[in-house]
Each structure stands twice: as C-alpha cells, then as structure tokens.
Coordinates of C-alpha atoms in Angstrom, one line a residue:
X882 CA 267.4 -179.4 63.4
X883 CA 267.5 -176.2 65.8
X884 CA 264.2 -175.3 67.2
X885 CA 262.9 -171.9 66.2
X886 CA 261.0 -169.4 68.6
X887 CA 257.6 -170.7 69.4
X888 CA 254.7 -168.3 70.2
X889 CA 251.3 -169.9 70.8
X890 CA 248.2 -168.0 69.2
X891 CA 244.4 -169.0 70.2
X892 CA 242.1 -168.1 67.6
X893 CA 238.9 -167.0 69.8
X894 CA 236.1 -164.6 69.7
X895 CA 237.5 -161.7 67.8
X896 CA 234.6 -159.5 68.3
X897 CA 234.1 -159.3 71.7
X898 CA 237.6 -159.4 72.9
X899 CA 239.5 -158.0 70.1
X900 CA 242.2 -160.5 70.2
X901 CA 242.5 -159.8 66.7
X902 CA 244.7 -156.5 67.4
X903 CA 246.7 -158.4 69.7
X904 CA 247.2 -161.1 67.4
X905 CA 248.4 -158.8 64.6
X906 CA 250.7 -156.6 66.8
X907 CA 252.4 -160.1 67.9
X908 CA 253.0 -161.5 64.6
X909 CA 254.4 -158.0 63.1
X910 CA 256.5 -157.7 66.1
X911 CA 257.8 -161.4 65.4
X912 CA 258.5 -160.9 61.9
X913 CA 260.0 -157.6 62.1
X914 CA 262.5 -158.3 64.6
X915 CA 263.8 -161.2 63.0
X916 CA 263.0 -163.7 65.2
X917 CA 261.8 -166.4 62.7
X918 CA 264.7 -169.2 62.7
X919 CA 265.4 -171.7 60.3
X920 CA 262.6 -173.3 57.4
X921 CA 260.3 -175.7 59.9
X922 CA 256.9 -175.5 58.6
X923 CA 255.6 -177.8 61.2
X924 CA 252.5 -177.2 63.2
X925 CA 252.0 -178.7 66.7
X926 CA 248.9 -179.8 68.4
X927 CA 247.8 -179.7 71.9
X928 CA 247.0 -182.6 73.8
X929 CA 244.0 -184.8 72.8
X930 CA 240.8 -184.5 75.0
X931 CA 239.4 -187.7 76.1
X932 CA 236.7 -187.6 72.9
X933 CA 239.9 -187.6 70.8
X934 CA 239.2 -183.8 69.4
X935 CA 242.0 -181.2 69.2
X936 CA 241.4 -178.8 72.0
X937 CA 243.2 -175.9 70.6
X938 CA 246.2 -175.1 67.8
X939 CA 249.3 -173.3 68.0
X940 CA 251.5 -172.7 65.1
X941 CA 255.2 -172.1 64.3
X942 CA 255.6 -168.4 63.6
X943 CA 258.6 -169.2 61.4
X944 CA 256.9 -169.7 58.1
X945 CA 256.1 -166.6 55.8
X946 CA 253.6 -168.0 54.1
X947 CA 251.5 -169.0 57.4
X948 CA 251.8 -165.6 58.6
X949 CA 250.5 -164.2 55.4
X950 CA 248.0 -166.6 55.5
X951 CA 246.9 -165.5 59.0
X952 CA 247.2 -161.8 58.3
X953 CA 245.0 -162.1 55.3
X954 CA 242.4 -163.9 57.3
X955 CA 242.6 -161.2 59.9
X956 CA 242.1 -158.6 57.5
X957 CA 239.3 -160.3 55.9
X958 CA 237.9 -160.6 59.4
X959 CA 238.3 -156.9 60.0
X960 CA 237.0 -155.9 57.0
X961 CA 234.0 -157.8 57.7
X962 CA 233.4 -156.1 61.2
X963 CA 233.8 -153.0 59.9
X964 CA 231.1 -153.5 57.4
X965 CA 229.0 -154.9 60.5
X966 CA 230.0 -151.5 62.4
X967 CA 228.6 -149.5 59.6
X968 CA 225.6 -151.3 59.4
X969 CA 224.9 -150.8 62.9
X970 CA 225.6 -147.2 62.9
X971 CA 223.3 -147.0 60.0
X972 CA 220.7 -148.7 62.0
X973 CA 221.4 -146.4 65.3
X974 CA 220.8 -143.3 63.3
X975 CA 217.1 -144.5 61.9
X976 CA 216.4 -145.1 65.4
X977 CA 217.7 -142.0 66.8
X978 CA 215.3 -140.0 64.2
X979 CA 212.6 -142.1 64.9
X980 CA 212.9 -141.8 68.4
X981 CA 212.9 -137.6 67.9
X982 CA 209.9 -137.9 65.6
X983 CA 208.3 -139.8 68.3
X984 CA 209.3 -137.4 71.2
X985 CA 208.1 -134.4 68.9
X986 CA 204.6 -136.4 68.4
X987 CA 204.5 -136.7 72.0
X988 CA 205.1 -132.8 72.9
X989 CA 202.7 -131.8 70.2
X990 CA 199.9 -134.3 71.9
X991 CA 200.5 -133.5 75.5
X992 CA 199.7 -129.6 74.6
X993 CA 196.3 -130.8 73.3
X994 CA 193.5 -129.8 75.7
X995 CA 196.0 -127.9 77.9
X996 CA 196.1 -124.2 78.3
X997 CA 194.1 -121.3 80.1
X998 CA 191.5 -119.0 79.3
X999 CA 190.6 -115.5 80.1
X1000 CA 188.5 -112.8 78.9
X1001 CA 189.8 -109.5 77.5
X1002 CA 187.4 -106.4 77.9
X1003 CA 187.2 -103.7 75.4
X1004 CA 188.9 -105.8 72.7
X1005 CA 187.3 -107.3 69.4
X1006 CA 190.3 -109.6 69.2
X1007 CA 192.8 -111.4 71.5
X1008 CA 196.4 -110.0 71.7
X1009 CA 198.6 -112.0 69.4
X1010 CA 201.1 -112.7 71.7
X1011 CA 202.5 -115.9 73.9
X1012 CA 200.7 -118.3 71.9
X1013 CA 197.4 -116.8 72.1
X1014 CA 194.2 -117.4 69.9
X1015 CA 191.0 -115.5 70.1
X1016 CA 188.3 -118.3 70.8
X1017 CA 185.1 -115.9 69.9
X1018 CA 184.6 -112.2 69.4
X1019 CA 181.7 -110.9 71.8
X1020 CA 179.4 -108.2 73.5
X1021 CA 180.1 -107.4 77.0
X1022 CA 176.8 -107.5 79.3
X1023 CA 175.5 -108.3 82.7
X1024 CA 172.8 -107.2 84.9
X1025 CA 171.4 -103.7 84.4
X1026 CA 172.8 -101.1 87.2
X1027 CA 169.4 -100.4 88.7
X1028 CA 168.1 -103.9 89.5
X1029 CA 168.4 -105.5 92.8
X1030 CA 168.3 -109.2 91.7
X1031 CA 170.4 -110.9 88.7
X1032 CA 174.1 -112.0 88.9
X1033 CA 176.8 -109.6 89.6
X1034 CA 179.4 -111.0 86.8
X1035 CA 180.2 -109.2 83.7
X1036 CA 179.6 -111.7 80.6
X1037 CA 181.3 -112.1 77.1
X1038 CA 178.3 -112.5 75.0
X1039 CA 179.1 -114.1 71.5
X1040 CA 177.3 -112.2 68.2
X1041 CA 175.4 -115.5 67.4
X1042 CA 173.2 -116.6 70.2
X1043 CA 171.4 -120.1 70.2
X1044 CA 167.7 -120.0 71.1
X1045 CA 166.3 -122.3 74.2
X1046 CA 163.8 -124.6 73.3
X1047 CA 160.2 -123.4 72.4
X1048 CA 158.8 -125.0 75.4
X1049 CA 161.4 -123.6 77.7
X1050 CA 160.2 -123.0 80.6
X1051 CA 156.9 -124.7 81.4
X1052 CA 156.0 -122.5 83.6
X1053 CA 157.5 -119.3 86.0
X1054 CA 156.3 -117.8 88.9
X1055 CA 158.0 -114.4 88.8
X1056 CA 159.9 -112.2 86.3
X1057 CA 163.1 -113.5 84.6
X1058 CA 166.5 -112.1 85.6
X1059 CA 167.6 -109.5 82.7
X1060 CA 170.7 -109.3 80.4
X1061 CA 171.8 -105.8 79.2
X1062 CA 174.6 -104.8 77.0
X1063 CA 177.4 -102.6 78.4
X1064 CA 178.2 -99.0 78.0
X1065 CA 181.3 -96.9 78.7
X1066 CA 180.2 -94.0 81.2
X1067 CA 183.6 -92.2 80.7
X1068 CA 185.6 -91.1 77.6
X1069 CA 189.2 -92.2 76.9
X1070 CA 191.3 -93.1 73.7
X1071 CA 189.3 -94.8 70.8
X1072 CA 185.8 -94.8 72.9
X1073 CA 183.4 -92.1 74.3
X1074 CA 180.7 -92.1 76.9
X1075 CA 177.8 -94.1 75.9
X1076 CA 179.7 -96.4 73.3
X1077 CA 178.8 -100.1 73.9
X1078 CA 181.9 -102.4 75.0
X1079 CA 183.2 -105.3 73.3
X1080 CA 184.9 -108.2 74.3
X1081 CA 186.6 -111.4 73.2
X1082 CA 187.3 -114.7 74.6
X1083 CA 191.1 -115.8 74.6
X1084 CA 192.9 -119.0 74.7
X1085 CA 196.4 -119.2 75.9
X1086 CA 197.9 -122.6 74.3
X1087 CA 201.2 -122.7 76.4
X1088 CA 199.8 -121.6 79.8
X1089 CA 198.3 -123.3 82.8
X1090 CA 197.5 -120.5 84.7
X1091 CA 196.3 -116.9 84.5
X1092 CA 195.2 -114.2 87.1
X1093 CA 194.3 -110.6 86.9
X1094 CA 196.2 -108.1 89.4
X1095 CA 194.6 -105.0 90.3
X1096 CA 196.6 -101.7 90.8
X1097 CA 199.8 -103.1 88.5
X1098 CA 200.4 -102.7 85.0
X1099 CA 203.2 -105.2 85.0
X1100 CA 203.5 -109.0 85.7
X1101 CA 205.6 -110.9 88.4
X1102 CA 208.9 -112.4 87.4
X1103 CA 208.5 -115.4 85.0
X1104 CA 204.9 -114.4 84.1
X1105 CA 203.8 -113.3 80.7
X1106 CA 201.6 -110.2 80.2
X1107 CA 198.6 -110.8 78.2
X1108 CA 197.3 -107.0 78.4
X1109 CA 197.2 -104.1 81.1
X1110 CA 194.5 -101.3 81.4
X1111 CA 192.1 -100.2 84.1
X1112 CA 189.8 -101.5 86.6
X1113 CA 186.1 -100.8 86.0
X1114 CA 182.8 -101.5 87.4
X1115 CA 179.3 -100.0 88.7
X1116 CA 178.9 -96.5 89.8
X1117 CA 179.0 -95.6 93.8
X1118 CA 175.3 -94.4 93.8
X1119 CA 173.7 -95.8 96.7
X1120 CA 170.6 -96.6 94.8
X1121 CA 172.5 -98.9 92.3
X1122 CA 173.7 -102.2 92.8
X1123 CA 176.9 -104.2 93.0
X1124 CA 179.0 -105.5 89.7
X1125 CA 181.9 -107.3 89.6
X1126 CA 185.7 -105.9 88.8
X1127 CA 186.7 -106.6 85.0
X1128 CA 190.5 -105.2 83.6
X1129 CA 189.6 -103.1 80.9
X1130 CA 192.1 -103.0 78.1
X1131 CA 194.3 -99.9 77.8
X1132 CA 193.7 -99.6 74.0
X1133 CA 189.7 -100.5 74.3
X1134 CA 187.4 -100.1 71.6
X1135 CA 184.0 -99.3 71.0
X1136 CA 181.5 -102.3 69.8
X1137 CA 180.5 -101.0 65.9
X1138 CA 177.3 -103.3 65.8
X1139 CA 175.5 -101.1 67.9
X1140 CA 174.6 -97.2 67.6
X1141 CA 177.6 -95.1 69.1
X1142 CA 176.9 -92.9 72.1
X1143 CA 173.0 -93.9 72.4
X1144 CA 172.7 -93.5 75.9
X1145 CA 170.6 -96.8 77.0
X1146 CA 172.5 -97.5 79.9
X1147 CA 171.8 -101.2 81.1
X1148 CA 175.3 -102.6 82.4
X1149 CA 177.2 -99.6 82.6
X1150 CA 180.9 -99.4 83.5
X1151 CA 183.1 -96.6 85.2
X1152 CA 186.7 -96.5 86.3
X1153 CA 187.6 -97.3 89.6
X1154 CA 189.4 -94.8 92.2
X1155 CA 191.2 -95.6 95.8
X1156 CA 189.9 -94.3 98.8
X1157 CA 192.2 -93.8 101.7
X1158 CA 191.5 -95.2 105.2
X1159 CA 191.7 -99.2 105.4
X1160 CA 193.3 -99.1 102.1
X1161 CA 196.7 -97.8 103.2
X1162 CA 198.0 -93.9 101.7
X1163 CA 200.8 -94.2 100.9
X1164 CA 201.5 -96.4 99.0
X1165 CA 198.1 -95.5 97.6
X1166 CA 196.9 -91.8 97.0
X1167 CA 193.3 -91.0 97.8
X1168 CA 191.2 -90.6 94.2
X1169 CA 193.9 -92.6 92.3
X1170 CA 192.8 -94.6 89.4
X1171 CA 193.3 -98.2 89.7
X1172 CA 195.0 -99.9 86.6
X1173 CA 195.4 -103.9 86.3
X1174 CA 197.2 -106.4 84.4
X1175 CA 196.3 -110.4 83.1
X1176 CA 199.2 -112.2 83.3
X1177 CA 199.7 -116.1 82.6
X1178 CA 202.1 -118.7 83.3

C-alpha cells in the first residue's frame, strides 16, 4: 500500500486561538490540490502516556468522509461561536445603554445644590437666559438717606414678610434701626422720579461664580452677561450718609404695589458720575455716568 500524505491536526481551544480557521484552510488546500492519495481510512494515534490514555489524535486526510465530518463539526462550532458573539454584543449594547443612563443621572445630581445667586435691581423678574430662574420678586429697601446708624447695604425685601415672635425683643436700650423702601431720584425709560424700585433674586443653575463690574456694559471673554445698566447709590449731599453701590438694570421698571411718584424718600437712589483726579481722565471723563454689568461663569 502506498503511503498517503499525512497531515497532523490537533483539536484545541478554537475560541481562544481561532485554530478552527487555520484547520479549515489546511483541509481545503489538501482537498483542492489533489493531495489525497489512496483509499487508506486508517487513523494513527500518538504514543500512550504512562496512564495508558491517548495524548492526542491525528488523521490521515485521504478519506473524503472523514474530511466532510470534520468540516461539518467545524461549521457547527462556528455557528455556535457566532451565536455566542451575537449574545455578547447584545449584552454589551445593554450595558452601554445603562452606563449612559447612569452618567446622565450623575450629571443631573452633580448640578443639584450648585449655581450662583445675584440680585437684579429695578426689575420684577430675572432675565430668562443662561439657565437663570427667579427665586423671588421683591422690594428694594435699606436705611434712610438721613440716618447715621443702620446698615449700608441695599436689600431685596420679599413681598410676603414673616413676623418675628411676639416676645421679641425682651428689652431694647435705644431706638431700633429702620428699613425704608427705595425711590428713584431721576427719570429714565419706564420709570420716573419718586417711583418705587422693584428687585428680584436670581439663581443661575449652570454658574459657579458671579461678579458685578462697574464702568462696563460687556463681560470678559468666557463669561455670560446676565444684565447691564447703571451704577446707583445715595446723593453726595454732605448731610447724608453712605449707601452701597448697586447695578440698576438698563431697562428698569417701577414698583406697581406702591403709589406712583409719591415723594416719600427713604432709601433714595441717584446715578453715579466720575470725578477726575485720582480717577484718571482719560480714560474716564469728568461727569461721565458710570455703567455696570453683571456676569456669571
């Protein structure tokens, strides 16, 4: 009997090393090249180990039936592997969707309790931009112009004040400080002199910083403008006392809850002008009205 061409085929881990593809290629090459000689259908086995079990197996690739069975087995295994890969791809897609959902929830929760607060003076509501919401609408107030004591801050008082306890205070030595509403002392746009001044407290969800810049009506690069307007404070009369500076909205309104143009004074607001000297001119001009802008980042 003439010996056929013998090719040794080892069956190992097809999933990890993909030897199935190599095996199929070898088989097809042998079959199509006419390398099968004779009708020998014997199989050869490798030497036995000390336990008497067969270590490996090799096939004589000159039997078409044997080759067909091996190819069919490989095809079945490939079909099984493809099914397994499809299942894994489905699981990966599911996990990716879940990860995206969790990332969205985390991003949403990270924004809770963040943001920045500022007051818009002269408006009843906050500007609807840059993810800004109105916390409450209020009444501009502070110390009267002619009292020495009291605070110097201008405040935004809510329309629904809560009373202090009935027994507060238990005693007081001198007079209490006073809180007055604010009046415009000039006319511009929608309001007139002696009109009362509204305000609103604003929350910017997407911002961590807020600043008011005097003498500007634009924000630095990268910052968002909330509003711009004009700097206001108390009059320069020597008999009057200090207030703070606030940025009045450029499109300010009047407070409709009070009577219009009743000259009741109280916390009164005037525009601010530049004075040359220590303040360099140029770039400033003597008597120039000072603008302002509120910016967030």
